[in-house]
mmCIF file of C-alpha atoms and ligand atoms in Angstrom:
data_model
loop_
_atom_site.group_PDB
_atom_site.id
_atom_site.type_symbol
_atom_site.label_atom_id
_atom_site.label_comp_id
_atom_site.label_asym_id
_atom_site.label_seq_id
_atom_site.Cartn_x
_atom_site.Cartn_y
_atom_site.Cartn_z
ATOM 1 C CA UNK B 1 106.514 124.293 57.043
ATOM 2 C CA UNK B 2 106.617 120.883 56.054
ATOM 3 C CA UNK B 3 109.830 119.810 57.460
ATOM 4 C CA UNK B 4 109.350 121.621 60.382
ATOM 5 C CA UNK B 5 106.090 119.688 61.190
ATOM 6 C CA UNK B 6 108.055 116.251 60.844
ATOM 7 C CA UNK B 7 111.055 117.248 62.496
ATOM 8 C CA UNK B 8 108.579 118.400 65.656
ATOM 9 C CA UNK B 9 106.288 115.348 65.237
ATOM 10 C CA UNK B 10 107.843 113.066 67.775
ATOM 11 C CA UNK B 11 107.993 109.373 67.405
ATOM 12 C CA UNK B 12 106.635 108.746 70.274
ATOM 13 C CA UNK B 13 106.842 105.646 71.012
ATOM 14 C CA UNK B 14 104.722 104.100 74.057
ATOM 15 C CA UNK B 15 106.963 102.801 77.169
ATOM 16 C CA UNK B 16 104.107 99.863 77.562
ATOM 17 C CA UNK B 17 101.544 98.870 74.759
ATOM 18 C CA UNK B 18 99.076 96.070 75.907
ATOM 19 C CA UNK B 19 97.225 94.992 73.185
ATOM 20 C CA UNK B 20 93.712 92.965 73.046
ATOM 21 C CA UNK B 21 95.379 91.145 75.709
ATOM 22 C CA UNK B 22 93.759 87.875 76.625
ATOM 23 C CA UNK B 23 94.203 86.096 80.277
ATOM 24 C CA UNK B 24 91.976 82.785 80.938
ATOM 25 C CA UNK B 25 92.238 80.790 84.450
ATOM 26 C CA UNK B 26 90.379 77.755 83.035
ATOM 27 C CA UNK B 27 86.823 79.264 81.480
ATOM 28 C CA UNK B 28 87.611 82.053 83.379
ATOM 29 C CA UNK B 29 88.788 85.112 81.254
ATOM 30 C CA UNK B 30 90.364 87.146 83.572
ATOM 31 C CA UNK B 31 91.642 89.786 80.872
ATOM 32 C CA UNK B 32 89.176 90.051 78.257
ATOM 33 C CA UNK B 33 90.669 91.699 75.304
ATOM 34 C CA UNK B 34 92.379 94.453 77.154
ATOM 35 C CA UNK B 35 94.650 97.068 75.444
ATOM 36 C CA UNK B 36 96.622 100.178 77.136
ATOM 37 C CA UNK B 37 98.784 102.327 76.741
ATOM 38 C CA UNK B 38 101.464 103.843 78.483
ATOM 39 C CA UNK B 39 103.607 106.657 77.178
ATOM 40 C CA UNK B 40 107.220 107.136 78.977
ATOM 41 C CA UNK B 41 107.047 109.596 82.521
ATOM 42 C CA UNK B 42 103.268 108.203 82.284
ATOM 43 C CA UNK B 43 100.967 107.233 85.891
ATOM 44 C CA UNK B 44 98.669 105.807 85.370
ATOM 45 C CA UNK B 45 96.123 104.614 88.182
ATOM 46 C CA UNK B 46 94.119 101.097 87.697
ATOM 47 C CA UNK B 47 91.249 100.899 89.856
ATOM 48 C CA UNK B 48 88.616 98.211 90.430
ATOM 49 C CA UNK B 49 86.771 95.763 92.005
ATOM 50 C CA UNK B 50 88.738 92.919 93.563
ATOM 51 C CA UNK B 51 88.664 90.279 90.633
ATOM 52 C CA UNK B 52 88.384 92.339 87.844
ATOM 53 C CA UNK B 53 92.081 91.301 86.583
ATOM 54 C CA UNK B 54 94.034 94.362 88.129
ATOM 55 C CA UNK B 55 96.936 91.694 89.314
ATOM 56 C CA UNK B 56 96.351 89.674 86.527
ATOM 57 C CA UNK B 57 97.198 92.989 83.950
ATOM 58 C CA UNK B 58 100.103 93.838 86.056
ATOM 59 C CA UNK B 59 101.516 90.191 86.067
ATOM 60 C CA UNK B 60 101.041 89.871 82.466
ATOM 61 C CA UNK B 61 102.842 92.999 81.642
ATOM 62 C CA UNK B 62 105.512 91.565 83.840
ATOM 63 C CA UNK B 63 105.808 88.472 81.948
ATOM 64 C CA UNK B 64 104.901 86.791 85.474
ATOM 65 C CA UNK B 65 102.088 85.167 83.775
ATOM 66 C CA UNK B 66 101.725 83.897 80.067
ATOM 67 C CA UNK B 67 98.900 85.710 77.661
ATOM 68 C CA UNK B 68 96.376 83.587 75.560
ATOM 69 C CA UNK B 69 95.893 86.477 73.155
ATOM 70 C CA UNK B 70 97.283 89.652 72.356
ATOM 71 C CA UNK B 71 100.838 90.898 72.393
ATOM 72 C CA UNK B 72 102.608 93.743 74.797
ATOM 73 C CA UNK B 73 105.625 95.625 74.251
ATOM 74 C CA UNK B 74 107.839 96.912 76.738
ATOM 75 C CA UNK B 75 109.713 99.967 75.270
ATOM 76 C CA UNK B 76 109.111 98.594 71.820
ATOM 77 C CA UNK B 77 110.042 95.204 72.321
ATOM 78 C CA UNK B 78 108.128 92.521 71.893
ATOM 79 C CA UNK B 79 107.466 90.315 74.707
ATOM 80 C CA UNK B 80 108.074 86.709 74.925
ATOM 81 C CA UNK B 81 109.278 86.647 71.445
ATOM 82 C CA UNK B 82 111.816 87.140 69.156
ATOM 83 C CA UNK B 83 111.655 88.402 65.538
ATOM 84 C CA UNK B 84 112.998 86.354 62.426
ATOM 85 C CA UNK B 85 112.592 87.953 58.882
ATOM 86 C CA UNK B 86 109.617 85.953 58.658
ATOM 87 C CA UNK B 87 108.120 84.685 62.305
ATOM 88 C CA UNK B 88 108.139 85.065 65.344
ATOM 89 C CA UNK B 89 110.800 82.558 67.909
ATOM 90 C CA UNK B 90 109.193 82.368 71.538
ATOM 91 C CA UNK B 91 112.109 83.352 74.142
ATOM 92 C CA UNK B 92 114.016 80.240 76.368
ATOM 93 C CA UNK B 93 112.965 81.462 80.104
ATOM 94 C CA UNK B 94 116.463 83.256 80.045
ATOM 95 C CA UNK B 95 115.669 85.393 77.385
ATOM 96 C CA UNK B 96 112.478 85.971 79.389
ATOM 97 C CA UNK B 97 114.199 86.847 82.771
ATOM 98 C CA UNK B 98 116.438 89.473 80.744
ATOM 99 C CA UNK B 99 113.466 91.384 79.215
ATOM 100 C CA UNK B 100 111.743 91.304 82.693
ATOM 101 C CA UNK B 101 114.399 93.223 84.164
ATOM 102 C CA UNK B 102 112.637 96.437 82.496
ATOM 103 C CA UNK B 103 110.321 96.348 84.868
ATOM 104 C CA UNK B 104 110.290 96.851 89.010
ATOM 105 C CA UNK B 105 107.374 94.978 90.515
ATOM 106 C CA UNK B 106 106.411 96.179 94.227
ATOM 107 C CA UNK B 107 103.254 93.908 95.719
ATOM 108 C CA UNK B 108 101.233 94.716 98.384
ATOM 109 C CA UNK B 109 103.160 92.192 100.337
ATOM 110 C CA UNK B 110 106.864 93.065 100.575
ATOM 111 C CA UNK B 111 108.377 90.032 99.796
ATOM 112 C CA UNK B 112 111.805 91.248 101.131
ATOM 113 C CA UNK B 113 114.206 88.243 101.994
ATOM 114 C CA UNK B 114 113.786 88.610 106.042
ATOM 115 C CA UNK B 115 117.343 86.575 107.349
ATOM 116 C CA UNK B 116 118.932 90.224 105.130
ATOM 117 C CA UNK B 117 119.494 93.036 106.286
ATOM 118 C CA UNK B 118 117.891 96.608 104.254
ATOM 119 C CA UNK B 119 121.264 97.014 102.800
ATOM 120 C CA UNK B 120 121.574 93.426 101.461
ATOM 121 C CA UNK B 121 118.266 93.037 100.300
ATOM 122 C CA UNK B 122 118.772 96.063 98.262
ATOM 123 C CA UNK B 123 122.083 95.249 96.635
ATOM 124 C CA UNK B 124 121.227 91.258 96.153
ATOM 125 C CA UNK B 125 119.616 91.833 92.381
ATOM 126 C CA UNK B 126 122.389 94.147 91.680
ATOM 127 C CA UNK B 127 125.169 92.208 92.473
ATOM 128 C CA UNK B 128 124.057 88.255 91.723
ATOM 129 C CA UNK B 129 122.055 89.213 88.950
ATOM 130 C CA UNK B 130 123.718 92.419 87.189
ATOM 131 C CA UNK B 131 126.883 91.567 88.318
ATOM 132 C CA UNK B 132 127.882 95.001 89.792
ATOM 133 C CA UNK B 133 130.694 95.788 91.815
ATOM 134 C CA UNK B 134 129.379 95.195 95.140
ATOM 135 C CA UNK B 135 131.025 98.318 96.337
ATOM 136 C CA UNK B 136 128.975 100.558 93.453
ATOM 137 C CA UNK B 137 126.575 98.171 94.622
ATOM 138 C CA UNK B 138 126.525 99.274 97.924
ATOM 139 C CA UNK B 139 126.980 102.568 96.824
ATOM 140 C CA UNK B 140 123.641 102.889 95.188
ATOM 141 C CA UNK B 141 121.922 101.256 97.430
ATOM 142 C CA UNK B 142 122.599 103.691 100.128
ATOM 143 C CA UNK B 143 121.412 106.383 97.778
ATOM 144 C CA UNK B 144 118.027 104.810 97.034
ATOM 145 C CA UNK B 145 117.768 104.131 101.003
ATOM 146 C CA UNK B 146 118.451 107.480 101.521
ATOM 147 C CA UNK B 147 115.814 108.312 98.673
ATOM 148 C CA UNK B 148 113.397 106.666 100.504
ATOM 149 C CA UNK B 149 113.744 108.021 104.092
ATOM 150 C CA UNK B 150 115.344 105.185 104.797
ATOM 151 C CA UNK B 151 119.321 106.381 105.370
ATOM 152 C CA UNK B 152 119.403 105.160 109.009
ATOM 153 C CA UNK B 153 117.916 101.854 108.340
ATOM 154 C CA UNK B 154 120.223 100.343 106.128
ATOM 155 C CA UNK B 155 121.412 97.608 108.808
ATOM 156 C CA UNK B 156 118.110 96.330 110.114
ATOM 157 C CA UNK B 157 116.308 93.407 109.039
ATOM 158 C CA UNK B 158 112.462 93.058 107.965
ATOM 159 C CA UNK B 159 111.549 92.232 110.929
ATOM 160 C CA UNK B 160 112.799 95.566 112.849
ATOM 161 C CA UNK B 161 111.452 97.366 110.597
ATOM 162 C CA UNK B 162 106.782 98.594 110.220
ATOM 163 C CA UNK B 163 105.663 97.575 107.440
ATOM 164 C CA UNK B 164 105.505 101.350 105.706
ATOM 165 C CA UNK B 165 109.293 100.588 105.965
ATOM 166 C CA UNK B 166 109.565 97.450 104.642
ATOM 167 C CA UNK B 167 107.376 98.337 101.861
ATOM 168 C CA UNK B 168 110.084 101.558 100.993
ATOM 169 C CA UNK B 169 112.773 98.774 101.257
ATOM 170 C CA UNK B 170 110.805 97.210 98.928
ATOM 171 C CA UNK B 171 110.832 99.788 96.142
ATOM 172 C CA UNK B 172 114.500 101.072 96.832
ATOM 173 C CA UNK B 173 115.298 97.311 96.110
ATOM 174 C CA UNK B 174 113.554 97.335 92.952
ATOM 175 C CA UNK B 175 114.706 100.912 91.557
ATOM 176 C CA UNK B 176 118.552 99.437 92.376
ATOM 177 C CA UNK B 177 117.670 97.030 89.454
ATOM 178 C CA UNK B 178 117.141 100.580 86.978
ATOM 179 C CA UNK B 179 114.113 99.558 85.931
ATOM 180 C CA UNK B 180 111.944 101.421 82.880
ATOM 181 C CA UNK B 181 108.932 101.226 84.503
ATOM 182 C CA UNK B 182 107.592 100.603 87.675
ATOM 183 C CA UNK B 183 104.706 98.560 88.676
ATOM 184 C CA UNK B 184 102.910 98.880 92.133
ATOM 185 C CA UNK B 185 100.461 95.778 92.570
ATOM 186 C CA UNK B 186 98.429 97.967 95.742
ATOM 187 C CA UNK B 187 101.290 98.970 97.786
ATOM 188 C CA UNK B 188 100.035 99.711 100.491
ATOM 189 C CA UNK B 189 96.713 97.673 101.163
ATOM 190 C CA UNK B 190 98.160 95.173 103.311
ATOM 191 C CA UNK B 191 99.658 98.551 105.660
ATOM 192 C CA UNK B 192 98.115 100.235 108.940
ATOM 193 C CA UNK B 193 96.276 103.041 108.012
ATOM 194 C CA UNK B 194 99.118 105.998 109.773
ATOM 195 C CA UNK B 195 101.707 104.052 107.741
ATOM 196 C CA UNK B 196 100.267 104.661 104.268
ATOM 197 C CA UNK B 197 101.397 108.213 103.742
ATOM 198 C CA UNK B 198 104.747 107.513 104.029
ATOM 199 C CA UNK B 199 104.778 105.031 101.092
ATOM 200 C CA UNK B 200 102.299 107.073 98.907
ATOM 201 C CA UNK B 201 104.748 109.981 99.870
ATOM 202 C CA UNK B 202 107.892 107.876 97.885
ATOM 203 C CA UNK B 203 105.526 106.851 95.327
ATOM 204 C CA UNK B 204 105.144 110.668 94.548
ATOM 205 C CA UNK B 205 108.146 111.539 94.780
ATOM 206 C CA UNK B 206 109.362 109.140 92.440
ATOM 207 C CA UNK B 207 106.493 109.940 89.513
ATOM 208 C CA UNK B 208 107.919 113.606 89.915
ATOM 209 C CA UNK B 209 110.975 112.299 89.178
ATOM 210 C CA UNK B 210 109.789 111.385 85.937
ATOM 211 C CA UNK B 211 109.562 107.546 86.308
ATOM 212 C CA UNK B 212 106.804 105.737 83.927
ATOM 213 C CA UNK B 213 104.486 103.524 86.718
ATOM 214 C CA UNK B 214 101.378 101.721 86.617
ATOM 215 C CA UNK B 215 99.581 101.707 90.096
ATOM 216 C CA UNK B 216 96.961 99.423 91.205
ATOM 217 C CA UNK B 217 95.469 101.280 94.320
ATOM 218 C CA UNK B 218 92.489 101.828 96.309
ATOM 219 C CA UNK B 219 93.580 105.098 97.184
ATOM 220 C CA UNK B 220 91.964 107.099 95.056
ATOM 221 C CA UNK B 221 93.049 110.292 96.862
ATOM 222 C CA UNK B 222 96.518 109.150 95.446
ATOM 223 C CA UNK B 223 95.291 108.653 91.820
ATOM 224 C CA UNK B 224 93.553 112.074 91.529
ATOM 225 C CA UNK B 225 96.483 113.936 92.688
ATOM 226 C CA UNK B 226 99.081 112.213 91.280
ATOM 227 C CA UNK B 227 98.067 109.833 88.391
ATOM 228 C CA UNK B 228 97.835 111.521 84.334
ATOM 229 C CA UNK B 229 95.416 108.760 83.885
ATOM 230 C CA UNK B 230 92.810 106.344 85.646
ATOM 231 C CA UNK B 231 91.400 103.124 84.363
ATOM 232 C CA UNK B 232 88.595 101.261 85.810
ATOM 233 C CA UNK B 233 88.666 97.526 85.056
ATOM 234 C CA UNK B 234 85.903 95.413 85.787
ATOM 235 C CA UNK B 235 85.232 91.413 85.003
ATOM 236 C CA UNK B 236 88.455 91.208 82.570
ATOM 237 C CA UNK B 237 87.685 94.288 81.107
ATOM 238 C CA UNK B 238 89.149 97.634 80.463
ATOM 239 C CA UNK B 239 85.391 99.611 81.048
ATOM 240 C CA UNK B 240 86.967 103.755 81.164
ATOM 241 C CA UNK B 241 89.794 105.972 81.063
ATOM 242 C CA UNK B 242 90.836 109.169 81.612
ATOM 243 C CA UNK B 243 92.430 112.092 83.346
ATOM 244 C CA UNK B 244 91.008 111.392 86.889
ATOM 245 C CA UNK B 245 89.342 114.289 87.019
ATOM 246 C CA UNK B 246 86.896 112.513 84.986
ATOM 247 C CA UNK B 247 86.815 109.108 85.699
ATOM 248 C CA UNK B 248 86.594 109.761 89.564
ATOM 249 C CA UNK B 249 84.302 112.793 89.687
ATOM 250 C CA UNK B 250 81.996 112.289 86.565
ATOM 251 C CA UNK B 251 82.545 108.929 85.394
ATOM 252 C CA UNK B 252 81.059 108.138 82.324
ATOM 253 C CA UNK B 253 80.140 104.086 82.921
ATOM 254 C CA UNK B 254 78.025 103.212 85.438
ATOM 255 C CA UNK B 255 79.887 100.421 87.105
ATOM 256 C CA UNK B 256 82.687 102.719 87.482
ATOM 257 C CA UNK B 257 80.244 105.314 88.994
ATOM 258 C CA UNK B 258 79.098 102.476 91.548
ATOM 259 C CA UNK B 259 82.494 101.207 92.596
ATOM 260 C CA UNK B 260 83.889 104.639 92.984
ATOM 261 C CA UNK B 261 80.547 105.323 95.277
ATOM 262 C CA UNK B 262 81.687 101.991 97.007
ATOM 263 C CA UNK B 263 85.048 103.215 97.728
ATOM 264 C CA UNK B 264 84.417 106.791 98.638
HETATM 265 P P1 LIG E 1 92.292 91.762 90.944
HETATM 266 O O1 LIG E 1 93.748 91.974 91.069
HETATM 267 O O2 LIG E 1 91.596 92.825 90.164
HETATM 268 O O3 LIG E 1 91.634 91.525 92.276
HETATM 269 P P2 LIG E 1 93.095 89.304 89.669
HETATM 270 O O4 LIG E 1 93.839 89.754 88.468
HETATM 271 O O5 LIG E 1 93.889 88.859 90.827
HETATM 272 O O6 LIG E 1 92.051 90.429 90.105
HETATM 273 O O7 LIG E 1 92.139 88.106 89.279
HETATM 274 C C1 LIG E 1 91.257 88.170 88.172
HETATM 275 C C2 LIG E 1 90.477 86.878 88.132
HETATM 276 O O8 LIG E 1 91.352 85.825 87.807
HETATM 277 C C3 LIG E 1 89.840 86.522 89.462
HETATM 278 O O9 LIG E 1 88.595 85.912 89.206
HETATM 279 C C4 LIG E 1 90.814 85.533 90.050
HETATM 280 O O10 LIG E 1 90.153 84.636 90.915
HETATM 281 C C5 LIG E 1 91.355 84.841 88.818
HETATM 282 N N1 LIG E 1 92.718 84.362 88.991
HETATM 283 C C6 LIG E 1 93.806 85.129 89.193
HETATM 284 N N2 LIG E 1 94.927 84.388 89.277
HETATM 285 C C7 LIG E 1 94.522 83.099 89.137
HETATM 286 C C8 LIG E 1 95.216 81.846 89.132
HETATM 287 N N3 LIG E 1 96.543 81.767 89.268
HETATM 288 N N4 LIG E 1 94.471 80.732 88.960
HETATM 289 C C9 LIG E 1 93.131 80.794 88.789
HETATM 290 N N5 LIG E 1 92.430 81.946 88.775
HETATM 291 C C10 LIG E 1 93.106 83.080 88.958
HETATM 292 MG MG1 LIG E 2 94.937 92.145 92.779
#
C-alpha cells in the first residue's frame, strides 16, 4: 500500500511559482507580496482593475522587469540567479536572455517588426537567436501559420494584415520560439470588437492543446469557459482565486464582486 501511494504521488512540480513577490515604482508597490502558482497544462485568467499590477506580474515573471522581494521559478529554476553550494550568483543579462526564452510573451500591442513579412517575422527568433536551419525554420513557421488560420498569409506584411491577424502572427511568432509557457498581456484589448473571436478562438485552441498560459483579459466570457483558474488582483495585491465558476459568479471579496459588476 505504501509503495504504491509514493510511486502514484506525483512530484508535481509547478511550471511557474511566484512567491511573496515584491514590485515598487518609486513608493509605489505595484506587487505587494504576491505569490501564484501555476501547475504545467494550467490557464489561468488574471483579472483586474487597470493598475492593480496585472502587467507588472506578467513582466516580472518574464524577467522583463527586476523584483524587490520574493523569488519565481520557471519550471523549477530559479530566476535571475544561479546556485553555488552556499549562495546564490545573480545571472550576467545573457544568462538572463537564455532563461527568458521559456516563456512566449504576446501584448496587447503586436509588436511585430512591420518592414517583415508574416513568414519572416515568424522565423527571425528561430533562426538569429536559436540558430535553426532556416529551412526547418521556415518549415515550422508555416505550420504555426497554418495553426493559426493564417496559411495564406505568410507573405504579407503588418500592415496588410487587421489587427486580429497581426495579433495571430503575433503568437505563431512566439510559439516558433517552443516556449513552456505562454503569457498573454490582454491580447486582444487594443482589437475591434468582430476581430476578437478570432484571437480568443487560437488562444483556445492552443490551452486544449495542453499549453501552460497565464492570461490577462477583460474578457471574462473567455476566462469562464476556458481558464482552470481566475485571480483578481487589485492595488498590488493578489485579493481571490479560484475555478471561475466562483470567482466570477459568487465571488467571495467584495472588490472583486464590484469590478466584476463593472465589467459585466
Ligand atoms: P495593470 O496591468 O494591472 O493595469 P500595471 O502592472 O501596468 O497594472 O501597473 C501597476 C502599477 O504600477 C500602476 O500604478 C502603474 O502606474 C505602475 N507602473 C507600472 N509600470 C511602471 C513603470 N515602469 N514606472 C512607474 N510606474 C509603473
Ligand atoms: Mg496592464
Amino acid at each position: 500500500m505504501r509503495e504504491r501511494a509514493m510511486v502514484e504521488a506525483p512530484v508535481n512540480r509547478p511550471m511557474v511559482q511566484a512567491l511573496s513577490l515584491t514590485k515598487r515604482f518609486g513608493n509605489l508597490a505595484a506587487l505587494d507580496s504576491v505569490s501564484l502558482d501555476v501547475a504545467p497544462g494550467e490557464v489561468v485568467c488574471i483579472i483586474g482593475p487597470s493598475g492593480s499590477g496585472k502587467s507588472t506580474l506578467l513582466r516580472c515573471i518574464n524577467q522583463l522587469e527586476r523584483i524587490d522581494g520574493g523569488a519565481i521559478w520557471v519550471d523549477g529554476e530559479l530566476a535571475g540567479f544561479r546556485r553555488t553550494s552556499d549562495r546564490l550568483i545573480e545571472l550576467t543579462d545573457k544568462e538572463i536572455a537564455r532563461q527568458r526564452l521559456a516563456s512566449g510573451m504576446v501584448f496587447q500591442r503586436f509588436n511585430l517588426f512591420g518592414h517583415m513579412t508574416a513568414l519572416q517575422n515568424v522565423i527571425e527568433g528561430p533562426v538569429t537567436v536559436l540558430k535553426q536551419p532556416r529551412a526547418a525554420a521556415i518549415a515550422e513557421a508555416e505550420r504555426l501559420l497554418a495553426r493559426v488560420g493564417l496559411a495564406e498569409k505568410h507573405g504579407a506584411y503588418p500592415s496588410e494584415l487587421s489587427g486580429g491577424q497581426q495579433q495571430r502572427v503575433a503568437i505563431a511568432r512566439a510559439l516558433a520560439m517552443k516556449p513552456r509557457l505562454m503569457l498573454f498581456d490582454e491580447p486582444t484589448s487594443a482589437l475591434d470588437p468582430e476581430l476578437v473571436g478570432e484571437v480568443l478562438a487560437v488562444m483556445r485552441d492552443l490551452a486544449k492543446s495542453g499549453m501552460t498560459m497565464i492570461v490577462v483579459t477583460h474578457e471574462l466570457g473567455f476566462a469562464r469557459e476556458v481558464a482552470d483558474r481566475v485571480v483578481f488582483m487589485d492595488q498590488g495585491r493578489l485579493i481571490e482565486q479560484g475555478p471561475p465558476a466562483q470567482v466570477l459568479s459568487a465571488p467571495e471579496h467584495p472588490r472583486t464582486r464590484d469590478f466584476i459588476a463593472a465589467v459585466l
